[in-house]
Short mmCIF file of C-alpha atoms in Angstrom, two decimals:
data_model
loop_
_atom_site.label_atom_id
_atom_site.label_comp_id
_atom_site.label_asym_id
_atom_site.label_seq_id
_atom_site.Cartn_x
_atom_site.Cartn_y
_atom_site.Cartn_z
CA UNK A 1 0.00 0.00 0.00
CA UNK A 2 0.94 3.55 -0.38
CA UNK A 3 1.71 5.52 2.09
CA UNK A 4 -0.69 8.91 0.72
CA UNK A 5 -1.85 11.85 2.73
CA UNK A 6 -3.82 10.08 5.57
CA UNK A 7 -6.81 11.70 7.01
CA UNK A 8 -8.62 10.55 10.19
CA UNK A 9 -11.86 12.63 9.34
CA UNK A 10 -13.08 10.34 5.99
CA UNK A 11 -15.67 8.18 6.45
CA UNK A 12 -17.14 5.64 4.10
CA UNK A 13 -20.24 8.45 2.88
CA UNK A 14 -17.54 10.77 1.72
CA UNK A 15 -16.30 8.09 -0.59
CA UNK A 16 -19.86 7.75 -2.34
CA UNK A 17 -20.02 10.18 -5.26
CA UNK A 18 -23.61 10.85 -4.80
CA UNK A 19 -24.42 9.28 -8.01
CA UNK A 20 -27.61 6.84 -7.99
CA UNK A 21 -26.16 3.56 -8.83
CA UNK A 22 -28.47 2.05 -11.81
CA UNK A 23 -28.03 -1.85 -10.77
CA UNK A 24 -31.41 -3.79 -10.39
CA UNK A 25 -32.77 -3.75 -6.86
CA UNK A 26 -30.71 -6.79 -4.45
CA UNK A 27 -27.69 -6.92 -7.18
CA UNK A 28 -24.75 -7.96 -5.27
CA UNK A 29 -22.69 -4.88 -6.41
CA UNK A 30 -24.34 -2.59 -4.17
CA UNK A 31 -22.79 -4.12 -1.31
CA UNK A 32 -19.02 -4.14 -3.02
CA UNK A 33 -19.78 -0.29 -3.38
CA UNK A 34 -20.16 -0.34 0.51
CA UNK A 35 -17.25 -2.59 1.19
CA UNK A 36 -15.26 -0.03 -1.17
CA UNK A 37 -15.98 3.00 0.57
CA UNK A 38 -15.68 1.34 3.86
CA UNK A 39 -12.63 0.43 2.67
CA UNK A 40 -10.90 3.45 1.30
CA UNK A 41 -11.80 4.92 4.52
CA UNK A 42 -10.54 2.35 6.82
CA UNK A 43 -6.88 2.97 5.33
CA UNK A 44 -7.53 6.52 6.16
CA UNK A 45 -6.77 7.48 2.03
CA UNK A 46 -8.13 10.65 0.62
CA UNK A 47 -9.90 11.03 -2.98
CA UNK A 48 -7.78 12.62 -4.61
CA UNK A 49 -5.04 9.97 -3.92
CA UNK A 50 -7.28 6.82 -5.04
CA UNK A 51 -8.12 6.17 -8.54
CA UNK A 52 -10.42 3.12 -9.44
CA UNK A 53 -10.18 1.89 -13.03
CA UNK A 54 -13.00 -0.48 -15.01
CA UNK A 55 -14.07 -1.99 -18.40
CA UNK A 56 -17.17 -2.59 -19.32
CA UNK A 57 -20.27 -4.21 -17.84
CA UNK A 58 -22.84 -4.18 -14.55
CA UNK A 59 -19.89 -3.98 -12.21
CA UNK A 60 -17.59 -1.93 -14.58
CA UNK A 61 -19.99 1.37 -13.73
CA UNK A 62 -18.20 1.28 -10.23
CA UNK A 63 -15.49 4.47 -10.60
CA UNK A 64 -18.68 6.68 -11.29
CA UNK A 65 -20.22 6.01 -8.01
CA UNK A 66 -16.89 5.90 -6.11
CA UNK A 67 -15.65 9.65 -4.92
CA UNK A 68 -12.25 9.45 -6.42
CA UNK A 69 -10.40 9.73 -9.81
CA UNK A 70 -12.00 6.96 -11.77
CA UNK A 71 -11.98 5.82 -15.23
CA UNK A 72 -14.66 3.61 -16.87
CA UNK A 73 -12.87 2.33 -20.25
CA UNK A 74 -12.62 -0.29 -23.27
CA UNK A 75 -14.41 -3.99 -22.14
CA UNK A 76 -11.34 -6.47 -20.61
CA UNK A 77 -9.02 -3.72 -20.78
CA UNK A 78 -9.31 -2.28 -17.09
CA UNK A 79 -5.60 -4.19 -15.99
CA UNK A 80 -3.52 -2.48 -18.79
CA UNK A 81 -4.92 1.22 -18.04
CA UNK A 82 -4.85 0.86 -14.23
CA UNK A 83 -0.92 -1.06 -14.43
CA UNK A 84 0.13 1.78 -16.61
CA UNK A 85 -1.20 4.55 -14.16
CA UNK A 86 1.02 2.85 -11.45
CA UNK A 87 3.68 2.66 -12.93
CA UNK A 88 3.40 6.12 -13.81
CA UNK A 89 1.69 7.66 -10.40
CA UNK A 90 3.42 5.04 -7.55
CA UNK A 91 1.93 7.63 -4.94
CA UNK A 92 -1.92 6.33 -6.04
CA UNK A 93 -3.57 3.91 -4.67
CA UNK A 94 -5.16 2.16 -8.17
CA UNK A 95 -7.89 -0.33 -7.80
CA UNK A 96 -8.74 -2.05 -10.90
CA UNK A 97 -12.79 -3.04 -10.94
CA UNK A 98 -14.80 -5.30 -12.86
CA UNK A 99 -16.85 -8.53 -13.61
CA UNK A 100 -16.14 -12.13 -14.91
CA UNK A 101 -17.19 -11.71 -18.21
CA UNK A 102 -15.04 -8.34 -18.72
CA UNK A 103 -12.60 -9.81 -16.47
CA UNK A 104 -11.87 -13.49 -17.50
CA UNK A 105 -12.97 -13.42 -21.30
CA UNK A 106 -12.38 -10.49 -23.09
CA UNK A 107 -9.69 -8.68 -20.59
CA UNK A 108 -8.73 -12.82 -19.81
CA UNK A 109 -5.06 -11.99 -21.63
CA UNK A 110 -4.57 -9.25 -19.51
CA UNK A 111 -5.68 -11.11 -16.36
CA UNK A 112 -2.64 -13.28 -16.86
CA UNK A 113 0.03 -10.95 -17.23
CA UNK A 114 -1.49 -8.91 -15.03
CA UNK A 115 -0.93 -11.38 -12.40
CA UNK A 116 2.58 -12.36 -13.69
CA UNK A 117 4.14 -8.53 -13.52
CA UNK A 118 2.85 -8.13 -10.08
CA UNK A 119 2.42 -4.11 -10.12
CA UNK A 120 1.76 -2.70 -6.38
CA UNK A 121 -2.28 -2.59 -7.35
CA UNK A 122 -5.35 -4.27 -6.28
CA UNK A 123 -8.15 -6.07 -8.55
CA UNK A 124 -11.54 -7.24 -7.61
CA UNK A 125 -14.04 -9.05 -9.51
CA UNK A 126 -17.45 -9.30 -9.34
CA UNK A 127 -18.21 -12.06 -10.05
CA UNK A 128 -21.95 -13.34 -10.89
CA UNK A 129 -21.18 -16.36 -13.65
CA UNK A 130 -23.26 -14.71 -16.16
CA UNK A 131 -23.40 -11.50 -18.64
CA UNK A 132 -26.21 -9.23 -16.85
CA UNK A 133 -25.47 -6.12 -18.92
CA UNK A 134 -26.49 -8.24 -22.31
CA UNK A 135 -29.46 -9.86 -20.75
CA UNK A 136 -28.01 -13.16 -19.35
CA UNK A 137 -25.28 -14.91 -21.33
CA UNK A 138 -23.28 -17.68 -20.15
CA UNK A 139 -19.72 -15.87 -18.84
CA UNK A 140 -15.89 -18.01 -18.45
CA UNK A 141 -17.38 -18.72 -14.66
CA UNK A 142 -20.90 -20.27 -15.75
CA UNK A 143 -21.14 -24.41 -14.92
CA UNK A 144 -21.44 -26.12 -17.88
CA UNK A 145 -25.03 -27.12 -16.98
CA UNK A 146 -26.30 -23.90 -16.80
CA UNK A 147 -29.23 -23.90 -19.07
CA UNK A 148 -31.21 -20.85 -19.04
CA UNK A 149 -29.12 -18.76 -21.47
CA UNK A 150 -30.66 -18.26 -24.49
CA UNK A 151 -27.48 -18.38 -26.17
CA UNK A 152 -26.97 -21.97 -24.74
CA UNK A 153 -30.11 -23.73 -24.42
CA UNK A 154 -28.51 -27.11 -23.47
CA UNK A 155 -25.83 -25.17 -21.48
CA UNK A 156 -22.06 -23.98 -22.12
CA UNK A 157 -20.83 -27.53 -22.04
CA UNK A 158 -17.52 -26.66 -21.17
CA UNK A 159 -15.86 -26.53 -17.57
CA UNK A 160 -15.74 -22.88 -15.77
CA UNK A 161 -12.61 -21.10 -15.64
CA UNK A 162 -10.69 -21.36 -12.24
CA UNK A 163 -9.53 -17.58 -11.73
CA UNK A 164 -8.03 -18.25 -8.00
CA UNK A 165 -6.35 -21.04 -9.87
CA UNK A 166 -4.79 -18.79 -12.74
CA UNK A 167 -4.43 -16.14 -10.72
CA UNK A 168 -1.81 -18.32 -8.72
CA UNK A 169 -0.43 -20.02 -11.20
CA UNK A 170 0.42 -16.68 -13.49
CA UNK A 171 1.92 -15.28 -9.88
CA UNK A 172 -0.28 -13.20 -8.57
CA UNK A 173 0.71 -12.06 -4.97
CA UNK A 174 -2.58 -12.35 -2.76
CA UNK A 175 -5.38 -13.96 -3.60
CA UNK A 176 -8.59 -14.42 -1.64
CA UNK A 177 -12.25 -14.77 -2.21
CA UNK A 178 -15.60 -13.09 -0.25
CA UNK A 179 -18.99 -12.89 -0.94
CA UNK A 180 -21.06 -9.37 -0.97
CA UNK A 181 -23.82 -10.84 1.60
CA UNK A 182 -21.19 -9.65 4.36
CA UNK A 183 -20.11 -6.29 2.65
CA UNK A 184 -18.04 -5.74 6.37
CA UNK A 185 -15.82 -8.89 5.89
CA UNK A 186 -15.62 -8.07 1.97
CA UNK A 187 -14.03 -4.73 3.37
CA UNK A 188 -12.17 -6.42 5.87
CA UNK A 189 -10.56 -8.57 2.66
CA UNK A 190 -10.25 -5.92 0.60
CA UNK A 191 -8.09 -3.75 3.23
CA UNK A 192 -5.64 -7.11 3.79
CA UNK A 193 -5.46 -7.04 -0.48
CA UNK A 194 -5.01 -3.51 -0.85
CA UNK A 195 -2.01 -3.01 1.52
CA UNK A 196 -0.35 -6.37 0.63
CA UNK A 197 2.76 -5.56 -1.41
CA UNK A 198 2.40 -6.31 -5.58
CA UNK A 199 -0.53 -7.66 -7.00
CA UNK A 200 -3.50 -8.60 -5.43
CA UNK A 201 -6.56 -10.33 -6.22
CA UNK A 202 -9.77 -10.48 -5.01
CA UNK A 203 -13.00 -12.91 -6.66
CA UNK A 204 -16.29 -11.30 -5.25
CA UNK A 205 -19.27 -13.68 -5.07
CA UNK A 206 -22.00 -11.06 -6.32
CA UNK A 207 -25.06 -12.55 -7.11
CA UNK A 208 -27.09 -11.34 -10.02
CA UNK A 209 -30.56 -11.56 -9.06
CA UNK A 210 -31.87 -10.85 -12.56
CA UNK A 211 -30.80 -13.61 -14.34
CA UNK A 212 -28.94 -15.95 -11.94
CA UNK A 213 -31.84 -15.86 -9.09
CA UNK A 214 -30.76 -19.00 -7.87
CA UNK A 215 -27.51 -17.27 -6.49
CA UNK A 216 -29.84 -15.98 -3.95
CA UNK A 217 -28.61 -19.45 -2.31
CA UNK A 218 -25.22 -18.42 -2.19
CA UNK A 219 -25.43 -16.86 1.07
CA UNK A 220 -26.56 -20.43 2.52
CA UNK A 221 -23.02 -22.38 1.09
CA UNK A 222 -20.38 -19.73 1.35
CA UNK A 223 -18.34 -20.36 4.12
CA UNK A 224 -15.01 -18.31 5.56
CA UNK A 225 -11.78 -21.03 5.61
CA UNK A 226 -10.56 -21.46 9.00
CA UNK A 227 -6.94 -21.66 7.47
CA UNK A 228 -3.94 -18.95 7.48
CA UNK A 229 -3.59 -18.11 4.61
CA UNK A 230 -0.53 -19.82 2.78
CA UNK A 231 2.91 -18.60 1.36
CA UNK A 232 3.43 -21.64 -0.19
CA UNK A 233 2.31 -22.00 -3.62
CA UNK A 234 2.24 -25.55 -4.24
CA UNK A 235 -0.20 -25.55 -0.49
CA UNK A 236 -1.72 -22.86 -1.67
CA UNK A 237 -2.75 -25.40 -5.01
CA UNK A 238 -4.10 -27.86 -3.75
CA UNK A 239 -6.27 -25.86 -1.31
CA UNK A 240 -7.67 -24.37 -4.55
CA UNK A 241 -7.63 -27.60 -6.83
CA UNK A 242 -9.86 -29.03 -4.32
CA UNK A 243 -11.90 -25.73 -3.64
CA UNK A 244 -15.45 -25.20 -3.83
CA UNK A 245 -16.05 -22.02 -5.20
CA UNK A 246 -17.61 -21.03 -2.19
CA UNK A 247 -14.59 -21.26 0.55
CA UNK A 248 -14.31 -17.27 1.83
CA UNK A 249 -10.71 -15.36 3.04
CA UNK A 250 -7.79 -14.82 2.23
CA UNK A 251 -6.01 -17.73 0.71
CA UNK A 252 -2.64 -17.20 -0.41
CA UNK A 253 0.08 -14.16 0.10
CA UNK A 254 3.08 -14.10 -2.19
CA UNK A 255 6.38 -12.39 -1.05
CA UNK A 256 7.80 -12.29 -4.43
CA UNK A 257 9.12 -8.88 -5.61
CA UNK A 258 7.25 -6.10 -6.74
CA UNK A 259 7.68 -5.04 -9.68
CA UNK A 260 8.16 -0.61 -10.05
CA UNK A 261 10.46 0.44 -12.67
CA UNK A 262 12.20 3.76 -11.90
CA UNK A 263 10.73 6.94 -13.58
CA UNK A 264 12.57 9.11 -15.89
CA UNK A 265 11.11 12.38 -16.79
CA UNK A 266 11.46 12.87 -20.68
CA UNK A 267 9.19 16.37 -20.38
CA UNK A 268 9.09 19.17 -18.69
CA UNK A 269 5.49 19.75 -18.81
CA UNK A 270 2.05 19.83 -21.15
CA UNK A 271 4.01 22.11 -23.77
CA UNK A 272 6.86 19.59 -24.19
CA UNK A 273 4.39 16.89 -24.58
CA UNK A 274 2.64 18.30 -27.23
CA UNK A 275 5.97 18.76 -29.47
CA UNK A 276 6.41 14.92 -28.89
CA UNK A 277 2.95 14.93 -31.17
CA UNK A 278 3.70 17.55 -33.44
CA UNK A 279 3.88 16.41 -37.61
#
């Protein structure tokens, strides 16, 4: 984590913009909305020190509701923007935001070597196994059962991607899972990830009531490990080789070495930039 301008007077209300969220009523993402705020304030950050980056989707709309810099950008390219800003602005505190579908499929590439640079930064994902934004597709995370998309009448027929799997394989640096039914343990998780050195990953359980209304369930399986959490990779496997899906905390933290190239200044300001442009 960063060590910003630290103010004792923030609360969680001054990180809500003010803007009326537009998810449908009981969508899971309210409550990561909460756990963000609640968490930016808990590390005692200010606004203009935290930037949260997105894509595109349900959960992508986050940096508009969040009072900070925020950018909402391309679908599945949230990681490249949000690495590139770190690397550029150390001092920020960047939080990369999005869903399964934007995360794991079309920003899936990114996911990887996201994980494998290991830039000081934290990622969440909501993740709801399905495509809410486009009425209900089957997403990377859907079983292969899953029947009710239109798009797959007989279901995806294909097993679900394994993100905390990837995630530790491609060497990400912390890696844990919650579930947005207990928004104060989500922000509990999500202050562990965000000061935990190099990149850290966090797979939200965020039921989408719309079209997956049998996640409404979820909040009767989930369950928070018992466990430390590991340093070991190869422990750390085969804890999530034989996971659930629905086994809460944090589950591994890395040590390995961040990575922060050193910054040389190539202009002097906005003027100089623009002659870099000039034909």
């Amino acid at each position: 984590m960063d060590t910003n301008s630290a103010s004792a007077s923030m609360t969680a209300k001054d990180f809500m913009s003010g803007v009326k969220p537009v998810w449908c009523p009981g969508c899971g993402d309210f409550a990561v909305l909460s756990a963000v705020a609640k968490t930016l304030a808990e590390l005692k950050l200010e606004p203009h020190n935290v930037a949260v980056i997105s894509g595109i989707g349900c959960s992508s709309r986050i940096p508009a509701y969040v009072n900070s810099y925020g950018f909402h950008g391309l679908h599945g390219r949230a990681l490249p923007l949000a690495i590139g800003l770190k690397v550029a602005r150390p001092d920020l505190t960047v939080i990369a935001a999005g869903g399964d579908g934007d995360g794991f499929s079309i920003g899936g590439n990114h996911f990887l070597h996201a994980c494998r640079r290991n830039v000081n930064m934290t990622y969440i994902v909501m993740d709801n196994q399905v495509y809410g934004m486009t009425k209900g597709q089957a997403s990377p995370t859907t079983e292969p059962d899953w029947q009710r998309g239109k798009l797959t009448p007989g279901g995806p027929g294909i097993n679900p991607f394994r993100p905390l799997v990837v995630a530790l394989a491609s060497g990400a640096n912390f890696i844990a899972r919650s579930f947005t039914g207990d928004p104060n343990y989500t922000a509990q998780i999500l202050v562990e990830a965000v000061k935990h050195p190099g990149f850290s990953f966090v797979q939200l359980l965020s039921p989408c009531v719309t079209f997956r209304e049998e996640q409404r369930n979820w909040k009767k399986v989930v369950r928070k490990v018992e466990l430390e959490p590991t340093g070991d990779p190869a422990q750390a496997a085969r804890r999530l080789m034989t996971d659930t899906g629905f086994n809460l905390g944090v589950l591994y933290k890395g040590d390995r070495r961040v990575y922060a190239p050193e910054q040389k200044m190539t202009v002097e300001g906005v003027a100089d930039l623009e002659k870099e442009f000039y034909v």
